[in-house]
Amino acid sequence: MKHQITGSKLPSRGDCLKVLMYNLRMTKLNLNESAALVTDECLVFWRKAHVKDAGIFAVIIDTTTDIANYEQLTFVLRYVNNSGSIEKRLVALETTADGTGQGLFKKFCSITEKYNLNWRQNLCAQSYGGAASMQGIYSGLRTLIQKENPNAIKRTATFIEYQQQLYPGDRTRRLKCFSDTRWTSHGRVITVLFMGA
């Protein structure tokens, strides 16, 4: 019996339980620790198998500072499964000591390496929050990724380019921000949409 989940076939619940029982006997871990190990191994395997089947994928990355003032990075994969549905899967939630573009790029590389994701060939799109360390045109994460994979486009830039090609003489308009507590701002948003003001 193999005690590791490998190959291209998705593991069954029975296989996961066998690995769990093996871990309990061999490592003398408590039930929670063993369950976490098996769950992690199964999840990693499923994600890798599905992304491998999809071929190309996109990433959604964002950071936030937690209460202890540590930068937390979320790494989400987006891909199309075999039935044609879009899947989004949280791959990692990790602390990063360096919140600069270069530091985030190192963390990005370590996550993709850990999960065996070939981003240099298969990454087709990126989505980020608005921070300079993410979007910066000289040393932001987006720019560092695009230096090694020019096909990893940022969707907003492409959309704006297409919009300008379709409507070359028109002025670019933006939606107005609105507030949940200020009802007059809702009216301004609707005016922009319907009147073009």
XYZ file of C-alpha atoms in Angstrom:
197
model
C 0.000 0.000 0.000
C 1.266 3.455 -0.868
C 1.230 5.877 2.028
C 1.551 8.911 -0.142
C -1.006 10.338 -2.533
C 0.611 10.550 -5.967
C -0.250 10.099 -9.622
C -2.925 11.665 -11.782
C -5.985 10.009 -10.197
C -7.807 11.969 -7.502
C -7.675 10.205 -4.131
C -10.819 8.690 -2.706
C -12.008 9.284 0.848
C -10.822 5.775 1.642
C -7.311 6.588 0.419
C -7.276 9.729 2.553
C -8.392 7.729 5.604
C -5.680 5.118 4.965
C -3.070 7.866 4.919
C -4.582 9.319 8.095
C -4.409 5.975 9.902
C -0.853 5.403 8.702
C 0.147 8.838 10.018
C -1.479 8.073 13.375
C 0.419 4.809 13.764
C 3.789 5.893 12.418
C 4.214 9.391 13.756
C 2.202 9.201 16.980
C 0.540 12.497 16.178
C -2.734 13.398 17.770
C -5.910 13.172 15.700
C -6.100 16.889 14.869
C -2.507 17.054 13.656
C -2.921 13.936 11.511
C -6.208 15.133 10.041
C -4.614 18.464 9.140
C -1.711 16.705 7.406
C -3.995 14.463 5.366
C -6.356 17.298 4.507
C -3.466 19.470 3.341
C -2.019 16.656 1.244
C -5.383 15.890 -0.391
C -6.147 19.558 -1.072
C -2.744 20.173 -2.618
C -3.162 17.104 -4.811
C -6.671 18.080 -5.970
C -5.623 21.645 -6.738
C -2.561 20.532 -8.681
C -4.559 17.961 -10.664
C -7.311 20.447 -11.581
C -4.951 23.270 -12.509
C -2.815 20.857 -14.534
C -5.938 19.745 -16.433
C -6.932 23.369 -17.056
C -3.523 24.268 -18.500
C -3.665 28.019 -18.004
C -4.654 29.887 -14.879
C -4.936 33.357 -13.386
C -3.955 34.583 -9.936
C -5.769 36.884 -7.550
C -3.383 38.213 -4.924
C -3.993 40.668 -2.119
C -2.380 41.612 1.155
C -3.684 42.916 4.426
C -2.063 43.750 7.726
C -3.303 41.729 10.683
C -3.728 42.907 14.268
C -0.121 41.954 15.103
C 1.013 44.209 12.217
C 2.140 41.324 9.984
C 1.504 41.441 6.248
C -0.785 38.527 5.252
C -0.786 37.502 1.577
C -3.731 35.650 0.035
C -3.039 33.673 -3.133
C -6.080 32.522 -5.127
C -5.993 30.506 -8.357
C -8.647 30.970 -10.993
C -9.039 28.481 -13.838
C -11.620 26.740 -16.014
C -12.374 23.136 -15.041
C -13.056 20.235 -17.425
C -16.795 20.979 -17.500
C -16.194 24.604 -18.537
C -16.998 26.223 -15.178
C -14.764 28.862 -13.643
C -13.139 27.715 -10.393
C -11.513 29.899 -7.743
C -9.406 28.194 -5.097
C -7.560 29.691 -2.156
C -4.089 28.188 -2.416
C -2.202 30.033 0.296
C -2.595 32.483 3.128
C 0.919 33.317 4.246
C 2.724 35.915 6.275
C 5.281 37.944 4.378
C 8.027 39.862 6.122
C 8.704 42.118 3.131
C 5.736 44.040 1.715
C 7.692 45.571 -1.192
C 7.176 44.468 -4.775
C 10.401 42.454 -4.653
C 9.422 40.804 -1.358
C 5.973 39.912 -2.692
C 7.576 38.535 -5.867
C 9.812 36.250 -3.781
C 6.752 35.042 -1.850
C 4.849 34.536 -5.136
C 7.746 32.451 -6.498
C 7.951 30.350 -3.322
C 4.194 29.617 -3.370
C 4.175 28.677 -7.061
C 7.246 26.501 -6.560
C 5.716 24.817 -3.505
C 2.583 23.882 -5.479
C 4.482 23.119 -8.693
C 2.672 25.814 -10.711
C 4.463 26.745 -13.934
C 3.586 30.440 -13.920
C 6.262 31.390 -16.455
C 4.336 29.486 -19.145
C 0.773 29.003 -17.870
C -0.125 32.206 -16.016
C -2.418 34.250 -18.277
C -3.808 36.997 -16.011
C -3.242 38.784 -12.717
C -5.576 40.637 -10.389
C -4.477 42.735 -7.416
C -5.502 45.384 -4.966
C -4.433 48.947 -5.698
C -1.266 49.105 -3.577
C 1.894 50.412 -5.249
C 3.787 47.278 -4.189
C 1.308 45.301 -6.303
C 0.620 47.637 -9.242
C 3.828 49.686 -9.430
C 5.053 50.063 -13.016
C 8.748 49.896 -12.075
C 9.045 47.452 -9.198
C 5.536 46.249 -8.372
C 4.649 42.556 -8.244
C 2.699 42.815 -11.522
C 5.701 44.292 -13.345
C 8.156 41.734 -11.962
C 5.894 38.882 -13.072
C 5.392 40.395 -16.528
C 9.152 40.739 -17.021
C 9.397 36.944 -16.930
C 5.986 36.189 -18.452
C 4.665 38.927 -20.777
C 1.455 36.924 -21.314
C 0.438 37.427 -17.672
C -1.649 40.494 -18.441
C -3.484 42.676 -16.033
C -7.131 42.673 -17.112
C -7.854 46.349 -16.450
C -5.152 47.584 -18.820
C -6.361 45.264 -21.572
C -9.991 46.299 -21.071
C -9.114 49.992 -21.277
C -7.065 49.376 -24.435
C -9.983 47.557 -26.105
C -12.370 50.270 -24.992
C -10.163 52.955 -26.563
C -9.917 50.955 -29.807
C -13.706 50.552 -29.975
C -14.484 54.182 -29.109
C -11.436 56.248 -30.172
C -13.109 59.660 -30.021
C -15.020 59.209 -26.771
C -13.950 60.555 -23.415
C -13.223 57.890 -20.795
C -15.706 58.020 -17.923
C -15.494 56.432 -14.527
C -18.248 55.327 -12.185
C -18.724 57.593 -9.223
C -18.076 56.197 -5.768
C -21.102 55.938 -3.557
C -21.652 55.542 0.129
C -24.080 53.233 1.904
C -25.029 56.001 4.310
C -25.353 58.903 1.856
C -28.350 58.312 -0.346
C -27.622 61.331 -2.549
C -24.477 59.602 -3.806
C -26.647 56.766 -5.186
C -28.481 59.312 -7.311
C -25.202 60.680 -8.705
C -24.083 57.187 -9.732
C -27.376 56.552 -11.534
C -27.161 59.943 -13.274
C -23.706 59.078 -14.641
C -24.926 55.707 -15.888
C -28.063 56.911 -17.639
C -27.271 60.487 -18.621
C -23.564 60.143 -19.390
C -22.740 63.158 -17.218
